[in-house]
Amino acid sequence: MADACGLLLIVLAAVCVGSVYAFADLCGVYQAPHEDAVMLVSSVLAATAVLLWLSWLLIERGAARWVCLVAVVAGVLAVVAKVPEPWQTTGQVSGTLGEVVFHTVLGWLVLEVCRRHGISATRLGLLPQPGGVTDQARIRETVLLMTVAVVCFLTMDLIGWLRANLASYGSLPLPPPGDAVVFDSWEVFPAVFGAVVLEDVLLVGAVAALLHIARRPAWMIYTTITVIEVAFHLHYGLAALAFVPYALLRTWLFLRYGRLLPLLLGHAIADAAVLLCAPPTAALAKIVLPLALIANLWRLLHQGDQNPAPADAGSHAATGPVGR
């Protein structure tokens, strides 16, 4: 429980402080006199906490010296990346690479925290399924991936609708027609990587698993993840409420099936398609993916595959990441 709270505090300092300030700006609140300083200090503190916590965990479990050295070097680079310099901004390649380093070290910390509690990457469902699995299991994996991708597309469409209808109530207005922005790949892939680490590996995966093994009630797990997910996206204003069903569904799928890899792949594919592709191509993806999902669901049902009943408290040790 304490480790889950620690991870959430790092996320709040690294991401949510800036989102809250952005939401306040959308609501017409004048910029606080020390807003930039607060955001800078909170992000540097978050990176420093990641460095110290990761180093301590590696030393505690007796990791090899070269592993500890790599962690320290990467952690220091992550801290430096949070300090603005004339040559280092989030709009340039150097700043983007700095964010990649930070999210890489953060992901490493998440895995070490889970490992400390007996939750391996396999139990988190982060590794591909072994070669001996059944066809039904492979189809189910594909269905999970496509379900998350389709729901991610629907969430983005819902954001657009909410932005159009809630602009006067503290929501980011829609850009004029024809002003859709297609980003360069060097901007998109680091952003997608960061989103996957924060929202899937840390929040839906690690936090849900840690709270579950701490015997927290289901309503607490779902509420915690949903509130933080919405806080991530407060820069959209009230349109961030579109992430409520998205967070609830991903959390349920993870706790139900114990497979994180298809969830993060579906998220990454949908984000990359929207950011990299021109609107006509993205619209085509929004048509093709639901059709492919329906086809795979039909295959799953046609082969007589029955979804497993929720396992009891003792059986998760062999099949899922949330064993008690």
XYZ file of N, CA, C and O in Angstrom, residues 166-311:
584
model
N -18.445 22.065 -24.145
C -18.123 22.558 -22.804
C -17.040 23.631 -22.831
O -16.447 23.934 -21.797
N -16.797 24.217 -24.009
C -15.725 25.212 -24.111
C -15.942 26.389 -23.179
O -14.986 26.978 -22.668
N -17.192 26.733 -22.950
C -17.477 27.882 -22.081
C -17.472 27.509 -20.600
O -17.681 28.360 -19.748
N -17.255 26.229 -20.295
C -17.245 25.773 -18.895
C -15.881 25.209 -18.509
O -15.772 24.227 -17.772
N -14.832 25.821 -19.015
C -13.490 25.368 -18.659
C -13.045 24.174 -19.448
O -12.620 23.179 -18.875
N -13.159 24.237 -20.778
C -12.704 23.147 -21.621
C -11.936 23.730 -22.802
O -12.261 24.809 -23.301
N -10.904 23.030 -23.223
C -10.073 23.490 -24.315
C -10.896 23.533 -25.598
O -11.469 22.517 -26.000
N -10.993 24.679 -26.286
C -11.803 24.753 -27.498
C -11.194 23.943 -28.628
O -9.984 23.704 -28.674
N -12.062 23.522 -29.563
C -11.597 22.779 -30.717
C -10.861 23.698 -31.682
O -11.211 24.868 -31.837
N -9.820 23.179 -32.361
C -9.152 23.998 -33.377
C -10.070 24.192 -34.574
O -10.985 23.394 -34.800
N -9.865 25.235 -35.373
C -10.684 25.453 -36.557
C -10.566 24.281 -37.520
O -9.540 23.601 -37.569
N -11.632 24.003 -38.310
C -11.558 22.909 -39.282
C -10.384 23.112 -40.242
O -10.099 24.212 -40.689
N -9.725 22.019 -40.548
C -8.587 22.098 -41.450
C -7.264 22.388 -40.760
O -6.212 22.402 -41.400
N -7.297 22.631 -39.441
C -6.068 22.938 -38.709
C -5.534 21.733 -37.949
O -4.754 21.878 -37.005
N -5.981 20.536 -38.313
C -5.497 19.338 -37.626
C -3.980 19.219 -37.787
O -3.435 19.453 -38.867
N -3.306 18.874 -36.717
C -1.851 18.808 -36.711
C -1.412 17.355 -36.791
O -1.908 16.498 -36.060
N -0.476 17.079 -37.707
C 0.147 15.767 -37.794
C 1.580 15.930 -37.314
O 2.359 16.707 -37.872
N 1.951 15.222 -36.251
C 3.253 15.401 -35.623
C 4.308 14.544 -36.310
O 4.006 13.550 -36.967
N 5.569 14.942 -36.134
C 6.685 14.140 -36.622
C 6.872 12.925 -35.719
O 6.537 12.950 -34.536
N 7.450 11.874 -36.317
C 7.599 10.622 -35.555
C 8.502 10.820 -34.344
O 8.292 10.191 -33.309
N 9.536 11.694 -34.433
C 10.433 11.883 -33.292
C 9.728 12.558 -32.128
O 10.204 12.488 -31.005
N 8.585 13.208 -32.401
C 7.786 13.779 -31.326
C 6.760 12.785 -30.796
O 6.464 12.764 -29.602
N 6.222 11.963 -31.699
C 5.101 11.090 -31.343
C 5.555 9.901 -30.505
O 4.982 9.620 -29.447
N 6.586 9.210 -30.945
C 6.950 7.970 -30.268
C 7.392 8.185 -28.823
O 7.010 7.420 -27.942
N 8.193 9.217 -28.515
C 8.482 9.475 -27.092
C 7.237 9.810 -26.284
O 7.109 9.389 -25.128
N 6.301 10.572 -26.891
C 5.069 10.915 -26.177
C 4.225 9.673 -25.910
O 3.675 9.496 -24.812
N 4.120 8.796 -26.902
C 3.356 7.557 -26.735
C 4.027 6.656 -25.708
O 3.358 6.048 -24.864
N 5.350 6.585 -25.754
C 6.090 5.769 -24.773
C 5.832 6.267 -23.359
O 5.571 5.475 -22.443
N 5.887 7.581 -23.161
C 5.622 8.137 -21.842
C 4.215 7.859 -21.369
O 3.990 7.531 -20.189
N 3.242 7.978 -22.279
C 1.855 7.716 -21.910
C 1.657 6.257 -21.505
O 0.940 5.950 -20.543
N 2.295 5.358 -22.232
C 2.167 3.928 -21.926
C 2.779 3.609 -20.562
O 2.196 2.867 -19.761
N 3.957 4.180 -20.279
C 4.608 3.923 -18.993
C 3.756 4.454 -17.849
O 3.517 3.761 -16.844
N 3.266 5.688 -17.980
C 2.521 6.315 -16.895
C 1.140 5.700 -16.723
O 0.740 5.344 -15.606
N 0.396 5.588 -17.804
C -1.011 5.217 -17.701
C -1.232 3.711 -17.639
O -2.189 3.252 -16.992
N -0.386 2.947 -18.307
C -0.605 1.498 -18.365
C 0.290 0.737 -17.386
O -0.208 0.022 -16.517
N 1.608 0.891 -17.538
C 2.520 0.117 -16.699
C 2.406 0.542 -15.234
O 2.279 -0.298 -14.336
N 2.453 1.859 -14.977
C 2.426 2.328 -13.592
C 1.023 2.305 -13.007
O 0.782 1.684 -11.968
N 0.092 2.978 -13.677
C -1.220 3.192 -13.066
C -2.094 1.944 -13.120
O -2.486 1.401 -12.078
N -2.410 1.475 -14.323
C -3.310 0.329 -14.452
C -2.642 -0.962 -14.002
O -3.283 -1.815 -13.386
N -1.340 -1.103 -14.283
C -0.661 -2.331 -13.917
C -0.195 -2.371 -12.479
O -0.755 -3.080 -11.641
N 0.832 -1.577 -12.165
C 1.474 -1.672 -10.855
C 0.555 -1.237 -9.719
O 0.430 -1.932 -8.710
N -0.088 -0.081 -9.859
C -0.921 0.418 -8.765
C -2.095 -0.524 -8.501
O -2.408 -0.845 -7.349
N -2.745 -0.992 -9.562
C -3.862 -1.920 -9.370
C -3.402 -3.205 -8.698
O -4.055 -3.713 -7.775
N -2.251 -3.749 -9.130
C -1.756 -4.991 -8.546
C -1.357 -4.796 -7.081
O -1.669 -5.620 -6.225
N -0.660 -3.689 -6.795
C -0.221 -3.437 -5.420
C -1.401 -3.213 -4.479
O -1.408 -3.694 -3.340
N -2.403 -2.481 -4.944
C -3.585 -2.275 -4.106
C -4.356 -3.578 -3.906
O -4.926 -3.816 -2.827
N -4.358 -4.428 -4.916
C -5.085 -5.699 -4.803
C -4.415 -6.619 -3.789
O -5.098 -7.220 -2.951
N -3.075 -6.739 -3.871
C -2.412 -7.628 -2.922
C -2.427 -7.033 -1.513
O -2.232 -7.764 -0.532
N -2.679 -5.724 -1.405
C -2.856 -5.105 -0.087
C -4.287 -5.269 0.418
O -4.641 -4.714 1.466
N -5.104 -6.017 -0.344
C -6.484 -6.331 0.020
C -7.359 -5.066 0.113
O -8.257 -4.980 0.955
N -7.065 -4.107 -0.756
C -7.943 -2.934 -0.832
C -9.214 -3.324 -1.580
O -9.171 -4.148 -2.503
N -10.370 -2.756 -1.217
C -11.619 -3.096 -1.909
C -11.594 -2.653 -3.373
O -10.865 -1.729 -3.753
N -12.417 -3.312 -4.175
C -12.428 -3.028 -5.609
C -12.783 -1.571 -5.895
O -12.208 -0.947 -6.792
N -13.736 -1.007 -5.132
C -14.140 0.370 -5.405
C -12.977 1.336 -5.214
O -12.859 2.334 -5.939
N -12.074 1.036 -4.272
C -10.917 1.901 -4.046
C -9.942 1.819 -5.216
O -9.388 2.836 -5.664
N -9.727 0.615 -5.728
C -8.818 0.440 -6.862
C -9.348 1.196 -8.078
O -8.617 1.987 -8.701
N -10.621 0.977 -8.404
C -11.193 1.629 -9.587
C -11.234 3.147 -9.420
O -10.926 3.901 -10.353
N -11.589 3.607 -8.235
C -11.691 5.054 -8.011
C -10.318 5.715 -8.086
O -10.164 6.772 -8.719
N -9.311 5.105 -7.459
C -7.969 5.685 -7.468
C -7.439 5.822 -8.883
O -6.955 6.891 -9.292
N -7.538 4.753 -9.657
C -7.000 4.774 -11.015
C -7.770 5.760 -11.889
O -7.179 6.510 -12.686
N -9.079 5.806 -11.741
C -9.884 6.710 -12.568
C -9.603 8.167 -12.240
O -9.456 9.003 -13.143
N -9.507 8.490 -10.959
C -9.237 9.885 -10.568
C -7.878 10.341 -11.093
O -7.743 11.449 -11.637
N -6.846 9.498 -10.972
C -5.519 9.880 -11.458
C -5.511 9.966 -12.976
O -4.872 10.858 -13.556
N -6.220 9.063 -13.636
C -6.309 9.114 -15.108
C -6.919 10.427 -15.569
O -6.432 11.069 -16.515
N -7.985 10.849 -14.923
C -8.597 12.136 -15.265
C -7.640 13.284 -14.951
O -7.512 14.243 -15.737
N -6.937 13.197 -13.824
C -5.987 14.250 -13.457
C -4.858 14.369 -14.477
O -4.364 15.472 -14.728
N -4.438 13.231 -15.065
C -3.436 13.273 -16.126
C -3.837 14.233 -17.243
O -3.001 14.912 -17.835
N -5.128 14.236 -17.553
C -5.611 14.895 -18.764
C -6.423 16.149 -18.475
O -7.234 16.571 -19.297
N -6.220 16.756 -17.317
C -6.955 17.981 -17.000
C -6.611 19.145 -17.920
O -7.319 20.156 -17.925
N -5.544 19.023 -18.695
C -5.232 20.075 -19.661
C -6.299 20.170 -20.748
O -6.351 21.160 -21.477
N -7.153 19.131 -20.862
C -8.305 19.201 -21.760
C -9.476 19.937 -21.120
O -10.505 20.144 -21.774
N -9.373 20.281 -19.853
C -10.494 20.877 -19.150
C -11.491 19.813 -18.733
O -11.131 18.666 -18.446
N -12.773 20.174 -18.730
C -13.809 19.220 -18.341
C -13.909 18.046 -19.305
O -14.486 17.012 -18.964
N -13.347 18.194 -20.499
C -13.341 17.077 -21.453
C -12.529 15.896 -20.935
O -12.648 14.790 -21.463
N -11.722 16.104 -19.895
C -10.972 14.995 -19.292
C -11.899 13.935 -18.703
O -11.478 12.795 -18.479
N -13.158 14.292 -18.459
C -14.121 13.305 -17.945
C -14.335 12.165 -18.942
O -14.835 11.103 -18.561
N -13.960 12.367 -20.193
C -14.081 11.301 -21.186
C -13.216 10.101 -20.831
O -13.459 8.981 -21.317
N -12.215 10.301 -19.978
C -11.308 9.211 -19.628
C -11.849 8.336 -18.502
O -11.207 7.344 -18.155
N -12.991 8.683 -17.945
C -13.552 7.867 -16.867
C -13.890 6.463 -17.358
O -13.398 5.462 -16.791
N -14.722 6.280 -18.395
C -14.994 4.905 -18.848
C -13.756 4.208 -19.383
O -13.612 2.992 -19.228
N -12.855 4.953 -19.992
C -11.614 4.370 -20.521
C -10.776 3.769 -19.402
O -10.280 2.634 -19.508
N -10.636 4.497 -18.296
C -9.856 3.998 -17.162
C -10.548 2.811 -16.498
O -9.895 1.822 -16.136
N -11.857 2.892 -16.334
C -12.594 1.794 -15.700
C -12.479 0.513 -16.507
O -12.260 -0.574 -15.953
N -12.606 0.618 -17.838
C -12.545 -0.571 -18.676
C -11.158 -1.206 -18.629
O -11.032 -2.424 -18.457
N -10.099 -0.406 -18.774
C -8.752 -0.964 -18.768
C -8.432 -1.609 -17.428
O -7.792 -2.671 -17.372
N -8.875 -0.992 -16.350
C -8.630 -1.585 -15.028
C -9.358 -2.917 -14.894
O -8.793 -3.903 -14.390
N -10.602 -2.965 -15.344
C -11.363 -4.220 -15.269
C -10.714 -5.311 -16.115
O -10.593 -6.465 -15.667
N -10.287 -4.969 -17.326
C -9.658 -5.964 -18.200
C -8.370 -6.507 -17.574
O -8.097 -7.710 -17.639
N -7.598 -5.617 -16.947
C -6.350 -6.075 -16.335
C -6.616 -6.989 -15.144
O -6.012 -8.058 -15.013
N -7.516 -6.582 -14.258
C -7.818 -7.399 -13.090
C -8.516 -8.700 -13.478
O -8.387 -9.711 -12.790
N -9.232 -8.682 -14.592
C -9.974 -9.870 -15.030
C -9.066 -10.898 -15.699
O -9.156 -12.093 -15.432
N -8.163 -10.416 -16.579
C -7.373 -11.338 -17.389
C -5.892 -11.343 -17.036
O -5.158 -12.228 -17.488
N -5.404 -10.350 -16.273
C -4.005 -10.344 -15.879
C -3.043 -10.193 -17.032
O -1.907 -10.692 -16.978
N -3.449 -9.496 -18.089
C -2.597 -9.307 -19.261
C -2.461 -7.814 -19.537
O -3.406 -7.146 -19.960
N -1.265 -7.271 -19.295
C -1.026 -5.846 -19.488
C -0.493 -5.537 -20.888
O -0.746 -4.457 -21.421
N 0.240 -6.470 -21.487
C 0.853 -6.218 -22.788
C -0.160 -5.840 -23.864
O 0.031 -4.827 -24.554
N -1.256 -6.583 -24.068
C -2.213 -6.169 -25.105
C -2.876 -4.832 -24.803
O -3.224 -4.087 -25.729
N -3.036 -4.497 -23.525
C -3.661 -3.224 -23.179
C -2.762 -2.057 -23.572
O -3.224 -1.071 -24.162
N -1.476 -2.162 -23.262
C -0.583 -1.050 -23.597
C -0.317 -0.983 -25.102
O -0.129 0.111 -25.658
N -0.314 -2.136 -25.788
C -0.140 -2.110 -27.242
C -1.346 -1.463 -27.926
O -1.188 -0.676 -28.867
N -2.551 -1.790 -27.449
C -3.744 -1.154 -28.016
C -3.734 0.345 -27.798
O -4.082 1.127 -28.700
N -3.335 0.770 -26.610
C -3.222 2.197 -26.298
C -2.200 2.863 -27.211
O -2.454 3.938 -27.789
N -1.029 2.236 -27.369
C 0.032 2.826 -28.178
C -0.370 2.926 -29.644
O -0.111 3.938 -30.309
N -1.024 1.893 -30.165
C -1.435 1.897 -31.568
C -2.443 3.015 -31.827
O -2.337 3.758 -32.814
N -3.417 3.163 -30.951
C -4.432 4.194 -31.144
C -3.828 5.595 -31.053
O -4.115 6.468 -31.886
N -2.973 5.822 -30.052
C -2.347 7.140 -29.915
C -1.481 7.467 -31.122
O -1.523 8.587 -31.657
N -0.674 6.494 -31.557
C 0.209 6.731 -32.696
C -0.588 6.986 -33.967
O -0.218 7.851 -34.779
N -1.694 6.270 -34.163
C -2.510 6.466 -35.362
C -3.095 7.870 -35.409
O -3.111 8.520 -36.457
N -3.569 8.360 -34.267
C -4.183 9.689 -34.230
C -3.142 10.791 -34.420
O -3.382 11.776 -35.120
N -1.968 10.619 -33.808
C -0.956 11.675 -33.849
C -0.131 11.673 -35.130
O 0.322 12.718 -35.590
N 0.073 10.485 -35.717
C 0.925 10.380 -36.891
C 0.173 10.490 -38.204
O 0.716 10.971 -39.196
N -1.072 10.054 -38.214
C -1.812 9.941 -39.465
C -2.656 11.185 -39.720
O -3.167 11.814 -38.787
N -2.807 11.492 -40.993
C -3.720 12.559 -41.391
C -5.144 12.128 -41.069
O -5.436 10.920 -40.974
N -6.089 13.086 -40.883
C -7.463 12.724 -40.495
C -8.112 11.639 -41.346
O -8.761 10.741 -40.784
N -7.975 11.633 -42.691
C -8.621 10.543 -43.458
C -8.075 9.173 -43.102
O -8.826 8.199 -42.996
N -6.758 9.089 -42.909
C -6.159 7.797 -42.551
C -6.577 7.363 -41.157
O -6.868 6.185 -40.913
N -6.619 8.318 -40.213
C -7.065 7.996 -38.860
C -8.525 7.549 -38.870
O -8.909 6.623 -38.138
N -9.349 8.197 -39.695
C -10.753 7.799 -39.798
C -10.874 6.379 -40.343
O -11.736 5.602 -39.912
N -10.001 6.025 -41.307
C -10.013 4.657 -41.843
C -9.660 3.651 -40.756
O -10.271 2.578 -40.662
N -8.668 3.995 -39.916
C -8.292 3.102 -38.822
C -9.452 2.908 -37.857
O -9.647 1.817 -37.307
N -10.247 3.967 -37.640
C -11.391 3.870 -36.734
C -12.491 2.974 -37.296
O -13.361 2.511 -36.550
N -12.454 2.728 -38.601
C -13.428 1.812 -39.217
C -12.887 0.386 -39.243
O -13.590 -0.572 -38.915
N -11.614 0.257 -39.609
C -11.022 -1.076 -39.772
C -10.893 -1.801 -38.434
O -11.217 -2.993 -38.321
N -10.436 -1.101 -37.391
C -10.219 -1.761 -36.101
C -11.503 -2.326 -35.490
O -11.505 -3.472 -35.025
N -12.621 -1.581 -35.466
C -13.852 -2.196 -34.946
C -14.293 -3.413 -35.739
O -14.779 -4.395 -35.163
N -14.126 -3.368 -37.072
C -14.502 -4.527 -37.884
C -13.609 -5.726 -37.546
O -14.093 -6.856 -37.439
N -12.314 -5.469 -37.375
C -11.407 -6.556 -37.001
C -11.746 -7.089 -35.615
O -11.666 -8.299 -35.365
N -12.135 -6.200 -34.698
C -12.531 -6.635 -33.356
C -13.756 -7.535 -33.421
O -13.807 -8.591 -32.770
N -14.749 -7.155 -34.212
C -15.965 -7.973 -34.350
C -15.623 -9.338 -34.935
O -16.129 -10.375 -34.483
N -14.727 -9.352 -35.936
C -14.337 -10.623 -36.557
C -13.650 -11.537 -35.550
O -13.925 -12.748 -35.501
N -12.768 -10.990 -34.731
C -12.069 -11.806 -33.743
C -12.995 -12.254 -32.622
O -12.843 -13.359 -32.094
N -13.945 -11.403 -32.241
C -14.939 -11.827 -31.248
C -15.769 -12.985 -31.790
O -16.080 -13.938 -31.051
N -16.123 -12.927 -33.069
C -16.895 -14.012 -33.666
C -16.076 -15.303 -33.657
O -16.596 -16.378 -33.354
N -14.794 -15.199 -33.979
C -13.929 -16.384 -33.949
C -13.841 -16.955 -32.541
O -13.899 -18.170 -32.343
N -13.723 -16.061 -31.565
C -13.613 -16.508 -30.184
C -14.869 -17.254 -29.744
O -14.795 -18.308 -29.113
N -16.025 -16.704 -30.085
C -17.280 -17.339 -29.707
C -17.546 -18.590 -30.534
O -18.076 -19.580 -30.028
N -17.169 -18.550 -31.809
C -17.429 -19.683 -32.691
C -16.637 -20.904 -32.271
O -17.090 -22.040 -32.443
N -15.454 -20.703 -31.732
C -14.631 -21.823 -31.301
C -15.031 -22.337 -29.927
O -14.375 -23.206 -29.368
N -16.083 -21.759 -29.364
C -16.593 -22.262 -28.098
C -15.748 -21.874 -26.908
O -15.820 -22.523 -25.865
N -14.938 -20.824 -27.068
C -14.094 -20.400 -25.940
C -14.943 -19.699 -24.901
O -15.625 -18.726 -25.195
N -14.913 -20.196 -23.709
C -15.658 -19.596 -22.613
C -14.712 -18.751 -21.772
O -13.638 -19.211 -21.390
N -15.095 -17.498 -21.485
C -14.279 -16.653 -20.619
C -14.182 -17.292 -19.241
O -15.185 -17.728 -18.689
N -12.983 -17.386 -18.682
C -12.842 -18.017 -17.364
C -13.543 -17.212 -16.290
O -13.575 -15.994 -16.335
N -14.116 -17.934 -15.351
C -14.738 -17.241 -14.223
C -13.676 -16.561 -13.395
O -12.532 -17.001 -13.358
N -14.025 -15.476 -12.716
C -13.023 -14.813 -11.872
C -12.439 -15.785 -10.860
O -13.162 -16.511 -10.181
N -11.108 -15.806 -10.798
C -10.442 -16.755 -9.918
C -10.590 -16.327 -8.472
O -10.769 -15.163 -8.164
